Short mmCIF file of C-alpha atoms in Angstrom, two decimals:
data_model
loop_
_atom_site.label_atom_id
_atom_site.label_comp_id
_atom_site.label_asym_id
_atom_site.label_seq_id
_atom_site.Cartn_x
_atom_site.Cartn_y
_atom_site.Cartn_z
CA UNK A 1 -27.03 -116.44 37.40
CA UNK A 2 -27.06 -120.13 38.31
CA UNK A 3 -26.20 -121.09 41.88
CA UNK A 4 -23.96 -122.07 43.44
CA UNK A 5 -21.33 -119.72 42.01
CA UNK A 6 -17.66 -119.09 42.72
CA UNK A 7 -18.20 -115.39 42.04
CA UNK A 8 -18.01 -113.10 45.07
CA UNK A 9 -21.34 -111.67 46.20
CA UNK A 10 -19.94 -108.20 45.45
CA UNK A 11 -18.66 -108.99 41.96
CA UNK A 12 -21.41 -106.74 40.56
CA UNK A 13 -23.77 -104.18 42.05
CA UNK A 14 -27.13 -105.90 42.22
CA UNK A 15 -29.63 -103.79 40.22
CA UNK A 16 -32.29 -104.73 42.77
CA UNK A 17 -30.09 -103.45 45.59
CA UNK A 18 -29.75 -106.73 47.46
CA UNK A 19 -26.03 -106.23 48.13
CA UNK A 20 -26.16 -102.47 48.63
CA UNK A 21 -24.68 -102.52 52.13
CA UNK A 22 -21.70 -104.65 51.07
CA UNK A 23 -21.04 -102.48 48.02
CA UNK A 24 -21.35 -99.32 50.12
CA UNK A 25 -18.70 -100.63 52.50
CA UNK A 26 -16.30 -101.27 49.61
CA UNK A 27 -16.88 -97.87 48.03
CA UNK A 28 -16.55 -96.10 51.35
CA UNK A 29 -13.19 -97.81 51.89
CA UNK A 30 -12.04 -96.66 48.47
CA UNK A 31 -13.29 -93.13 49.10
CA UNK A 32 -11.28 -93.02 52.30
CA UNK A 33 -8.20 -94.33 50.46
CA UNK A 34 -8.54 -91.69 47.77
CA UNK A 35 -9.11 -88.93 50.32
CA UNK A 36 -6.21 -90.05 52.50
CA UNK A 37 -3.93 -90.11 49.49
CA UNK A 38 -5.18 -86.87 47.90
CA UNK A 39 -5.29 -84.78 51.07
CA UNK A 40 -1.83 -86.02 51.98
CA UNK A 41 -0.35 -85.62 48.50
CA UNK A 42 1.76 -82.67 49.64
CA UNK A 43 3.74 -84.96 51.92
CA UNK A 44 4.30 -87.68 49.30
CA UNK A 45 7.15 -87.45 46.79
CA UNK A 46 6.11 -85.86 43.48
CA UNK A 47 7.81 -88.72 41.66
CA UNK A 48 8.18 -91.63 44.09
CA UNK A 49 10.77 -94.34 43.87
CA UNK A 50 9.40 -97.65 42.63
CA UNK A 51 9.57 -100.90 44.53
CA UNK A 52 9.02 -104.18 42.81
CA UNK A 53 5.42 -104.18 41.66
CA UNK A 54 3.98 -107.45 42.86
CA UNK A 55 2.27 -109.49 40.18
CA UNK A 56 1.47 -113.10 40.86
CA UNK A 57 -0.50 -113.72 37.72
CA UNK A 58 -4.25 -114.08 37.34
CA UNK A 59 -5.49 -116.25 40.23
CA UNK A 60 -7.33 -119.47 39.53
CA UNK A 61 -10.01 -118.56 42.06
CA UNK A 62 -11.62 -115.26 43.12
CA UNK A 63 -9.77 -113.09 45.63
CA UNK A 64 -11.33 -111.30 48.59
CA UNK A 65 -11.72 -107.56 48.09
CA UNK A 66 -9.92 -106.46 51.29
CA UNK A 67 -6.37 -107.54 50.23
CA UNK A 68 -7.01 -106.11 46.78
CA UNK A 69 -7.77 -102.70 48.25
CA UNK A 70 -4.55 -102.94 50.23
CA UNK A 71 -2.69 -103.61 46.97
CA UNK A 72 -4.50 -100.65 45.42
CA UNK A 73 -3.06 -98.46 48.15
CA UNK A 74 0.45 -99.73 47.40
CA UNK A 75 0.06 -98.88 43.71
CA UNK A 76 -1.26 -95.41 44.52
CA UNK A 77 1.71 -94.75 46.77
CA UNK A 78 4.11 -95.55 43.90
CA UNK A 79 2.29 -93.50 41.26
CA UNK A 80 3.14 -90.12 39.80
CA UNK A 81 1.88 -87.43 42.17
CA UNK A 82 0.98 -84.29 40.18
CA UNK A 83 -0.96 -82.89 43.16
CA UNK A 84 2.32 -82.18 45.00
CA UNK A 85 3.12 -78.43 44.80
CA UNK A 86 6.67 -79.35 43.80
CA UNK A 87 5.53 -81.38 40.79
CA UNK A 88 6.44 -79.12 37.86
CA UNK A 89 7.90 -81.54 35.35
CA UNK A 90 5.16 -82.12 32.80
CA UNK A 91 1.78 -80.93 31.52
CA UNK A 92 -0.02 -83.13 34.04
CA UNK A 93 -2.22 -81.30 36.55
CA UNK A 94 -3.91 -82.45 39.68
CA UNK A 95 -7.53 -83.23 38.70
CA UNK A 96 -10.47 -81.00 39.49
CA UNK A 97 -12.90 -82.38 42.04
CA UNK A 98 -15.75 -82.24 39.54
CA UNK A 99 -13.83 -84.29 36.98
CA UNK A 100 -13.07 -87.00 39.55
CA UNK A 101 -16.78 -87.18 40.30
CA UNK A 102 -17.60 -87.22 36.58
CA UNK A 103 -15.12 -89.99 35.87
CA UNK A 104 -16.50 -92.13 38.65
CA UNK A 105 -20.10 -91.56 37.53
CA UNK A 106 -19.20 -92.30 33.90
CA UNK A 107 -17.57 -95.57 34.97
CA UNK A 108 -20.70 -96.57 36.88
CA UNK A 109 -22.97 -95.73 33.93
CA UNK A 110 -20.63 -97.44 31.44
CA UNK A 111 -22.41 -95.86 28.49
CA UNK A 112 -20.89 -96.21 25.04
CA UNK A 113 -20.38 -92.97 23.09
CA UNK A 114 -20.59 -94.99 19.89
CA UNK A 115 -24.25 -94.22 19.37
CA UNK A 116 -27.17 -92.18 20.66
CA UNK A 117 -28.99 -95.37 21.57
CA UNK A 118 -26.11 -96.50 23.78
CA UNK A 119 -25.60 -93.10 25.44
CA UNK A 120 -28.86 -91.20 24.92
CA UNK A 121 -28.19 -88.20 27.17
CA UNK A 122 -24.42 -87.95 26.80
CA UNK A 123 -24.43 -88.28 22.99
CA UNK A 124 -26.62 -85.19 22.98
CA UNK A 125 -24.53 -83.32 25.53
CA UNK A 126 -21.17 -83.80 23.74
CA UNK A 127 -21.98 -81.99 20.46
CA UNK A 128 -23.69 -79.15 22.32
CA UNK A 129 -20.70 -78.59 24.59
CA UNK A 130 -18.13 -78.98 21.81
CA UNK A 131 -19.99 -76.48 19.63
CA UNK A 132 -19.70 -73.94 22.44
CA UNK A 133 -15.97 -74.64 22.77
CA UNK A 134 -15.59 -74.10 19.03
CA UNK A 135 -17.27 -70.71 19.41
CA UNK A 136 -14.78 -69.86 22.16
CA UNK A 137 -12.04 -70.19 19.52
CA UNK A 138 -14.03 -68.06 17.06
CA UNK A 139 -14.45 -70.83 14.50
CA UNK A 140 -17.88 -69.69 13.31
CA UNK A 141 -21.50 -70.79 13.34
CA UNK A 142 -20.95 -74.05 11.44
CA UNK A 143 -18.23 -75.22 13.83
CA UNK A 144 -18.34 -78.13 16.23
CA UNK A 145 -16.23 -80.97 17.46
CA UNK A 146 -15.69 -84.32 19.09
CA UNK A 147 -13.86 -85.70 22.09
CA UNK A 148 -10.95 -88.08 21.66
CA UNK A 149 -8.73 -90.17 23.92
CA UNK A 150 -5.71 -87.89 23.78
CA UNK A 151 -4.23 -85.21 21.57
CA UNK A 152 -2.53 -87.70 19.25
CA UNK A 153 -5.90 -89.13 18.20
CA UNK A 154 -7.34 -85.63 17.89
CA UNK A 155 -4.50 -84.62 15.54
CA UNK A 156 -4.97 -87.84 13.57
CA UNK A 157 -8.70 -87.18 13.21
CA UNK A 158 -8.09 -83.62 11.99
CA UNK A 159 -5.41 -84.58 9.48
CA UNK A 160 -7.47 -87.50 8.18
CA UNK A 161 -10.31 -85.12 7.37
CA UNK A 162 -7.81 -82.66 5.87
CA UNK A 163 -6.44 -85.38 3.59
CA UNK A 164 -9.89 -86.53 2.52
CA UNK A 165 -11.08 -82.99 1.80
CA UNK A 166 -7.99 -81.68 0.04
CA UNK A 167 -7.07 -84.85 -1.86
CA UNK A 168 -10.62 -86.16 -2.42
CA UNK A 169 -9.65 -89.65 -1.34
CA UNK A 170 -12.52 -90.74 0.89
CA UNK A 171 -13.67 -93.44 -1.53
CA UNK A 172 -10.58 -94.61 -3.40
CA UNK A 173 -7.76 -93.63 -1.07
CA UNK A 174 -4.38 -92.42 -2.23
CA UNK A 175 -4.37 -93.86 -5.72
CA UNK A 176 -1.46 -92.40 -7.67
CA UNK A 177 -0.70 -88.71 -8.05
CA UNK A 178 2.04 -86.63 -6.45
CA UNK A 179 3.10 -87.75 -2.95
CA UNK A 180 1.07 -85.71 -0.43
CA UNK A 181 2.86 -83.94 2.42
CA UNK A 182 2.01 -82.08 5.62
CA UNK A 183 4.08 -79.11 6.77
CA UNK A 184 4.79 -78.57 10.45
CA UNK A 185 7.39 -76.88 12.61
CA UNK A 186 10.45 -78.80 13.69
CA UNK A 187 9.08 -78.14 17.20
CA UNK A 188 5.70 -79.75 16.46
CA UNK A 189 4.53 -82.69 18.54
CA UNK A 190 5.63 -86.11 17.32
CA UNK A 191 1.96 -87.09 16.94
CA UNK A 192 1.96 -85.19 13.65
CA UNK A 193 4.55 -87.60 12.26
CA UNK A 194 2.64 -90.54 13.72
CA UNK A 195 -0.49 -89.31 11.98
CA UNK A 196 1.37 -89.14 8.68
CA UNK A 197 2.57 -92.71 9.20
CA UNK A 198 -0.95 -93.96 9.95
CA UNK A 199 -2.33 -92.05 6.94
CA UNK A 200 0.02 -93.92 4.64
CA UNK A 201 2.31 -90.94 3.99
CA UNK A 202 5.27 -92.27 5.95
CA UNK A 203 7.42 -90.20 8.27
CA UNK A 204 8.78 -88.35 5.24
CA UNK A 205 5.23 -87.22 4.60
CA UNK A 206 5.86 -84.44 7.14
CA UNK A 207 8.05 -81.60 5.87
CA UNK A 208 9.61 -80.01 8.94
CA UNK A 209 9.87 -76.23 8.87
CA UNK A 210 12.73 -74.56 10.76
CA UNK A 211 11.92 -72.60 13.90
CA UNK A 212 13.32 -69.22 14.86
CA UNK A 213 15.40 -68.47 17.95
CA UNK A 214 12.19 -68.31 19.98
CA UNK A 215 11.17 -71.86 19.01
CA UNK A 216 8.37 -70.61 16.74
CA UNK A 217 7.81 -71.68 13.16
CA UNK A 218 9.63 -69.37 10.73
CA UNK A 219 6.88 -68.14 8.39
CA UNK A 220 9.37 -67.25 5.64
CA UNK A 221 10.83 -70.74 5.86
CA UNK A 222 7.31 -72.17 5.59
CA UNK A 223 6.81 -70.43 2.26
CA UNK A 224 10.16 -71.75 1.04
CA UNK A 225 9.35 -75.29 2.18
CA UNK A 226 6.03 -75.23 0.35
CA UNK A 227 7.70 -74.09 -2.86
CA UNK A 228 10.43 -76.67 -2.41
CA UNK A 229 7.94 -79.49 -1.93
CA UNK A 230 6.08 -78.51 -5.08
CA UNK A 231 9.36 -78.34 -7.00
CA UNK A 232 10.16 -81.88 -5.85
CA UNK A 233 6.89 -83.15 -7.24
CA UNK A 234 5.13 -83.40 -3.87
CA UNK A 235 1.65 -82.14 -3.09
CA UNK A 236 1.31 -80.12 0.12
CA UNK A 237 -2.24 -80.35 1.49
CA UNK A 238 -2.04 -79.24 5.14
CA UNK A 239 0.02 -77.08 7.46
CA UNK A 240 0.09 -77.46 11.24
CA UNK A 241 0.65 -74.56 13.59
CA UNK A 242 1.34 -75.16 17.28
CA UNK A 243 -0.05 -73.15 20.18
CA UNK A 244 2.07 -74.37 23.06
CA UNK A 245 5.07 -76.43 22.03
CA UNK A 246 5.81 -79.38 24.29
CA UNK A 247 9.32 -78.37 25.38
CA UNK A 248 9.21 -74.56 25.50
CA UNK A 249 5.51 -73.65 25.40
CA UNK A 250 5.82 -71.26 22.49
CA UNK A 251 3.14 -70.27 19.99
CA UNK A 252 3.72 -70.29 16.24
CA UNK A 253 2.83 -67.11 14.27
CA UNK A 254 -0.73 -68.25 13.57
CA UNK A 255 -1.90 -65.23 11.49
CA UNK A 256 1.05 -65.56 9.11
CA UNK A 257 0.61 -69.33 8.82
CA UNK A 258 -3.11 -68.85 8.12
CA UNK A 259 -2.35 -66.36 5.35
CA UNK A 260 0.18 -68.69 3.72
CA UNK A 261 -2.18 -71.66 4.00
CA UNK A 262 -4.98 -69.72 2.35
CA UNK A 263 -2.69 -68.53 -0.44
CA UNK A 264 -1.73 -72.11 -1.29
CA UNK A 265 -5.12 -73.70 -0.65
CA UNK A 266 -3.85 -75.75 2.30
CA UNK A 267 -5.81 -77.04 5.27
CA UNK A 268 -4.78 -75.08 8.37
CA UNK A 269 -4.71 -77.16 11.57
CA UNK A 270 -3.68 -75.74 14.94
CA UNK A 271 -2.40 -78.10 17.60
CA UNK A 272 -3.48 -76.16 20.69
CA UNK A 273 -3.58 -79.25 22.89
CA UNK A 274 -1.94 -77.29 25.68
CA UNK A 275 -2.27 -73.62 24.85
CA UNK A 276 -5.92 -73.73 23.84
CA UNK A 277 -6.95 -73.13 27.45
CA UNK A 278 -5.72 -69.54 27.06
CA UNK A 279 -8.97 -68.88 25.18
CA UNK A 280 -10.74 -68.80 28.56
CA UNK A 281 -8.69 -65.80 29.71
CA UNK A 282 -9.78 -62.39 28.36
CA UNK A 283 -6.41 -61.01 29.42
CA UNK A 284 -4.30 -63.53 27.48
CA UNK A 285 -6.71 -64.57 24.69
CA UNK A 286 -4.92 -62.27 22.15
CA UNK A 287 -1.93 -64.64 22.27
CA UNK A 288 -4.05 -67.05 20.20
CA UNK A 289 -4.89 -64.52 17.50
CA UNK A 290 -5.09 -66.36 14.19
CA UNK A 291 -6.55 -69.56 15.61
CA UNK A 292 -9.98 -68.37 14.53
CA UNK A 293 -8.85 -68.88 10.91
CA UNK A 294 -8.04 -72.56 11.46
CA UNK A 295 -9.90 -75.32 9.65
CA UNK A 296 -9.41 -77.55 12.70
CA UNK A 297 -8.07 -77.25 16.24
CA UNK A 298 -6.85 -79.79 18.78
CA UNK A 299 -7.51 -78.77 22.38
CA UNK A 300 -6.95 -80.93 25.48
CA UNK A 301 -8.93 -79.96 28.59
CA UNK A 302 -6.98 -82.71 30.39
CA UNK A 303 -4.08 -80.30 30.62
CA UNK A 304 -4.63 -76.65 31.60
CA UNK A 305 -8.33 -77.15 32.45
CA UNK A 306 -7.57 -79.85 35.05
CA UNK A 307 -9.93 -82.53 33.71
CA UNK A 308 -8.94 -86.12 34.47
CA UNK A 309 -7.33 -88.10 31.67
CA UNK A 310 -8.30 -88.69 29.06
CA UNK A 311 -10.09 -85.65 27.76
CA UNK A 312 -9.02 -84.21 24.41
CA UNK A 313 -11.00 -82.60 21.64
CA UNK A 314 -10.82 -81.90 17.93
CA UNK A 315 -12.79 -78.93 16.65
CA UNK A 316 -13.73 -78.17 13.03
CA UNK A 317 -14.66 -74.89 11.39
CA UNK A 318 -17.18 -76.82 9.28
CA UNK A 319 -18.46 -79.84 11.16
CA UNK A 320 -20.37 -80.86 8.05
CA UNK A 321 -17.08 -82.00 6.51
CA UNK A 322 -17.05 -84.95 8.90
CA UNK A 323 -20.36 -86.06 7.41
CA UNK A 324 -19.25 -85.61 3.80
CA UNK A 325 -15.58 -86.61 4.06
CA UNK A 326 -15.28 -89.02 6.97
CA UNK A 327 -18.54 -90.52 8.16
CA UNK A 328 -19.08 -94.26 7.72
CA UNK A 329 -22.68 -95.15 8.72
CA UNK A 330 -23.10 -98.13 11.05
CA UNK A 331 -26.06 -100.17 9.75
CA UNK A 332 -26.32 -102.09 13.00
CA UNK A 333 -27.23 -98.93 14.94
CA UNK A 334 -30.54 -97.14 15.21
CA UNK A 335 -30.53 -93.52 14.10
CA UNK A 336 -32.11 -90.38 15.51
CA UNK A 337 -33.50 -87.67 13.22
CA UNK A 338 -31.66 -84.80 14.97
CA UNK A 339 -28.63 -86.51 16.53
CA UNK A 340 -25.82 -88.38 14.84
CA UNK A 341 -24.15 -91.52 16.16
CA UNK A 342 -20.81 -90.04 17.14
CA UNK A 343 -18.95 -93.29 16.52
CA UNK A 344 -19.68 -92.84 12.80
CA UNK A 345 -17.71 -89.56 12.85
CA UNK A 346 -14.71 -90.54 14.95
CA UNK A 347 -11.57 -92.61 14.51
CA UNK A 348 -12.63 -94.41 17.66
CA UNK A 349 -15.84 -96.36 17.77
CA UNK A 350 -16.40 -97.19 21.40
CA UNK A 351 -15.44 -94.21 23.55
CA UNK A 352 -15.54 -93.45 27.25
CA UNK A 353 -18.07 -90.80 28.28
CA UNK A 354 -15.43 -88.11 28.82
CA UNK A 355 -18.00 -85.39 28.19
CA UNK A 356 -19.49 -85.93 31.64
CA UNK A 357 -16.35 -84.91 33.56
CA UNK A 358 -15.66 -82.06 31.13
CA UNK A 359 -19.19 -80.71 31.48
CA UNK A 360 -19.11 -80.99 35.29
CA UNK A 361 -15.72 -79.24 35.49
CA UNK A 362 -16.76 -76.34 33.27
CA UNK A 363 -20.03 -75.97 35.16
CA UNK A 364 -18.25 -76.07 38.52
CA UNK A 365 -15.46 -73.63 37.61
CA UNK A 366 -17.32 -71.43 35.15
CA UNK A 367 -15.55 -69.25 32.62
CA UNK A 368 -14.45 -66.88 35.39
CA UNK A 369 -12.88 -69.71 37.39
CA UNK A 370 -11.05 -71.03 34.33
CA UNK A 371 -9.77 -67.52 33.58
CA UNK A 372 -8.57 -67.12 37.17
CA UNK A 373 -6.56 -70.33 36.96
CA UNK A 374 -4.95 -69.31 33.67
CA UNK A 375 -4.08 -65.84 34.91
CA UNK A 376 -2.67 -67.12 38.22
CA UNK A 377 -0.39 -69.45 36.25
CA UNK A 378 0.86 -66.51 34.19
CA UNK A 379 1.53 -64.44 37.30
CA UNK A 380 3.54 -67.24 38.90
CA UNK A 381 5.40 -67.80 35.63
CA UNK A 382 6.40 -64.14 35.55
CA UNK A 383 7.92 -64.53 39.02
CA UNK A 384 9.71 -67.71 37.91
CA UNK A 385 11.19 -66.07 34.82
CA UNK A 386 12.33 -63.11 36.91
CA UNK A 387 14.21 -65.51 39.18
CA UNK A 388 15.94 -67.12 36.20
CA UNK A 389 17.01 -63.75 34.80
CA UNK A 390 18.43 -62.63 38.14
CA UNK A 391 20.98 -65.45 38.01
CA UNK A 392 23.78 -65.00 35.46
CA UNK A 393 24.55 -68.72 35.48
CA UNK A 394 21.04 -69.59 34.22
CA UNK A 395 19.61 -69.04 30.75
CA UNK A 396 16.21 -69.44 29.05
CA UNK A 397 15.70 -71.65 26.02
CA UNK A 398 13.20 -69.19 24.56
CA UNK A 399 11.05 -66.26 25.57
CA UNK A 400 8.23 -67.90 27.58
CA UNK A 401 4.70 -67.34 26.27
CA UNK A 402 2.73 -69.29 28.86
CA UNK A 403 3.24 -71.15 32.13
CA UNK A 404 5.99 -73.39 30.79
CA UNK A 405 9.57 -72.29 31.39
CA UNK A 406 12.52 -74.08 29.81
CA UNK A 407 15.87 -73.06 31.28
CA UNK A 408 19.28 -74.47 32.12
CA UNK A 409 22.37 -73.88 34.17
CA UNK A 410 25.52 -72.76 32.39
CA UNK A 411 28.02 -72.78 35.25
CA UNK A 412 31.05 -70.72 34.18
CA UNK A 413 33.42 -72.94 36.13
CA UNK A 414 32.63 -75.89 33.85
CA UNK A 415 33.24 -76.31 30.10
CA UNK A 416 29.99 -76.33 28.04
CA UNK A 417 30.47 -80.03 27.30
CA UNK A 418 29.72 -80.74 30.97
CA UNK A 419 26.60 -78.58 31.27
CA UNK A 420 24.21 -81.38 30.27
CA UNK A 421 25.47 -83.58 33.09
CA UNK A 422 25.30 -80.63 35.52
CA UNK A 423 21.63 -80.00 34.70
CA UNK A 424 20.72 -83.68 34.91
CA UNK A 425 22.43 -83.86 38.30
CA UNK A 426 20.58 -80.73 39.43
CA UNK A 427 17.26 -82.36 38.52
CA UNK A 428 18.14 -85.38 40.65
CA UNK A 429 19.21 -83.14 43.55
CA UNK A 430 15.98 -81.12 43.48
CA UNK A 431 13.85 -84.25 43.50
CA UNK A 432 15.70 -86.20 46.19
CA UNK A 433 16.62 -83.36 48.51
CA UNK A 434 13.77 -80.89 48.08
CA UNK A 435 10.76 -82.81 46.65
CA UNK A 436 10.74 -80.66 43.52
CA UNK A 437 10.37 -82.39 40.18
CA UNK A 438 11.48 -80.75 36.93
CA UNK A 439 11.82 -82.72 33.71
CA UNK A 440 15.00 -82.68 31.61
CA UNK A 441 14.01 -82.59 27.93
CA UNK A 442 16.39 -82.60 24.99
CA UNK A 443 16.12 -79.30 23.11
CA UNK A 444 18.32 -78.47 20.13
CA UNK A 445 20.86 -81.07 21.11
CA UNK A 446 21.19 -80.00 24.74
CA UNK A 447 19.56 -80.95 28.05
CA UNK A 448 17.34 -78.34 29.65
CA UNK A 449 15.22 -78.13 32.78
CA UNK A 450 11.48 -77.69 32.22
CA UNK A 451 9.00 -76.29 34.73
CA UNK A 452 5.24 -76.36 34.08
CA UNK A 453 3.43 -74.18 36.61
CA UNK A 454 0.02 -75.83 36.53
CA UNK A 455 -0.69 -76.66 40.14
CA UNK A 456 -2.89 -73.98 41.80
CA UNK A 457 -1.25 -74.92 45.12
CA UNK A 458 2.23 -74.10 43.82
CA UNK A 459 2.98 -70.68 45.29
CA UNK A 460 5.60 -67.95 45.10
CA UNK A 461 7.09 -69.50 48.24
CA UNK A 462 7.43 -72.86 46.46
CA UNK A 463 9.19 -71.19 43.52
CA UNK A 464 11.47 -69.29 45.89
CA UNK A 465 12.32 -72.58 47.60
CA UNK A 466 13.23 -74.04 44.21
CA UNK A 467 15.67 -71.24 43.39
CA UNK A 468 17.20 -71.31 46.85
CA UNK A 469 17.90 -74.99 46.22
CA UNK A 470 19.34 -74.21 42.78
CA UNK A 471 21.64 -71.62 44.33
CA UNK A 472 22.73 -74.10 46.99
CA UNK A 473 23.52 -76.71 44.36
CA UNK A 474 25.37 -74.24 42.16
CA UNK A 475 27.42 -73.08 45.15
CA UNK A 476 28.32 -76.57 46.27
CA UNK A 477 29.18 -77.63 42.71
CA UNK A 478 31.43 -74.59 42.30
CA UNK A 479 33.13 -75.37 45.58
#
C-alpha cells in the first residue's frame, strides 16, 4: 500500500505480523467485553429497553478504535439477551462456546464456501458432516445435504428441487400445464408460502391443510385437499410436514403424510428446523418416526443445538438429485475430481463457513452431550406443563410435544373478549417486574403466551418463580 495513508495502522492484520501487538490489544479488549457481557448476562434484562441508537453517518475520515469499542459495548447492552435464564420467548438459545470460537475463526479465515478452491478444507468437511446428519435421520446411504443461511432458504432449496424433479422444469421452467401446488398444514411456517412465491407459484400455490385440535396436520383433510386440487385442475407435486410448529411445537403425523405422498407420487418434505434436534436423543427419537421416509428435511442446528446464527441445513434422501435437477456449473471455477463446488448446488453462491462452528460444537458436545441437553429440556417442560395444569385459570393451546409450551390465562372474572389484553399485560408484567420474557403469538385468532425452554441454565426454580409471578398477577388483577 502506498504511503502515506489515512488508513489506521490496525485497519488490517499484517500478514507479516508487524502490527501483532496492536491487534492483540484490540482483540483482548473485545474478548474482555464479550466475557464481561456473557458472564453477566444473568443480571441484564432478557429483552432490554432501547435507547436512541446513535448513528452519525459514515465519517469522512477514519475513527480511532477505542471509541468504536465503547459504542460496541452500548449496542451489546441493548441487544436481545437469550443467555438470561428468564429468556423463554423464542427459539433463540444462548450460543455454545465452541460455536462462538468457530464463528470467530471462520471470520478470520474468510473462506468462501462457493468452491473447493476458495475453501479447500471446509468444502470437504461440509459434505462429510452433512452426510452423517442425514444418516441420523435415517435417510439412507445416498443421502447428504448442504448448509444454508436460515431455515427459509433451506425450505426454498428443498422445494425448488422438488419442483424440478416432479415437474421436470429444470431447463424450460414452468411452461404451461396445470398450475402446480404445494400442500402444507395451516400451522406450517410462512417460509413455505414465501418459497412458493419465489418459485413463481404465488401465495395461492400453497394449499393449506386444516390442523386438528392438537395443531397437527389432519391426514384425512390432506387426502381431501389433494383430491380437491386435482379436481380444480391443479397439479400437486409436494407436501410439507412440520416437526415442531413455530407457535405450539407440535409434530405432524409424519408416517401418515409419507404414505399419502407416496400414494400420489408427491415429494415429501419435512420442515424439522426446530424439532430435528430430537434425533440426537435415543429417548425421544421415536417422536420423529416417519421422517426417515422424507425426500428432504430442513434442520436448523442454530436452534436446539445451540450453534450461533446462522446455521441451517437441508438434507436430501438422494443427493444426486441436486446434480441432475439443480446444479449449474460455474465455468470460472476450478474443479476437483472427488469434490463438488458447493456453490453450484445451492441457492446461495457465496456462503459463510458455518460448517466450522457446527463441526466444533458437535465435536465438543458429542452425541451424548446433545442428548443430555434435549432430555433436560423435556424434563423441565414436563414440570412447566404440570404447573399450568395445576391452575384452573390457565389453559394449554395444544398437547406439548417438545420444549415449547403455548398457554394462556382465562381469568373467570373477566369476559373472554378481555383475555387477550390480560395475557398481553401479563407478558409485560413478567418482563418488567421479574425479568422473565415470554412471547405473545397469535394462535387461532387469540393471543397466547409462549415459553421455549432452551436455556440449560433455566432451572426448576426459575420456572417456579415464573408461576409465582403469574399467581401474583392473577391475584392482583382479580382484586
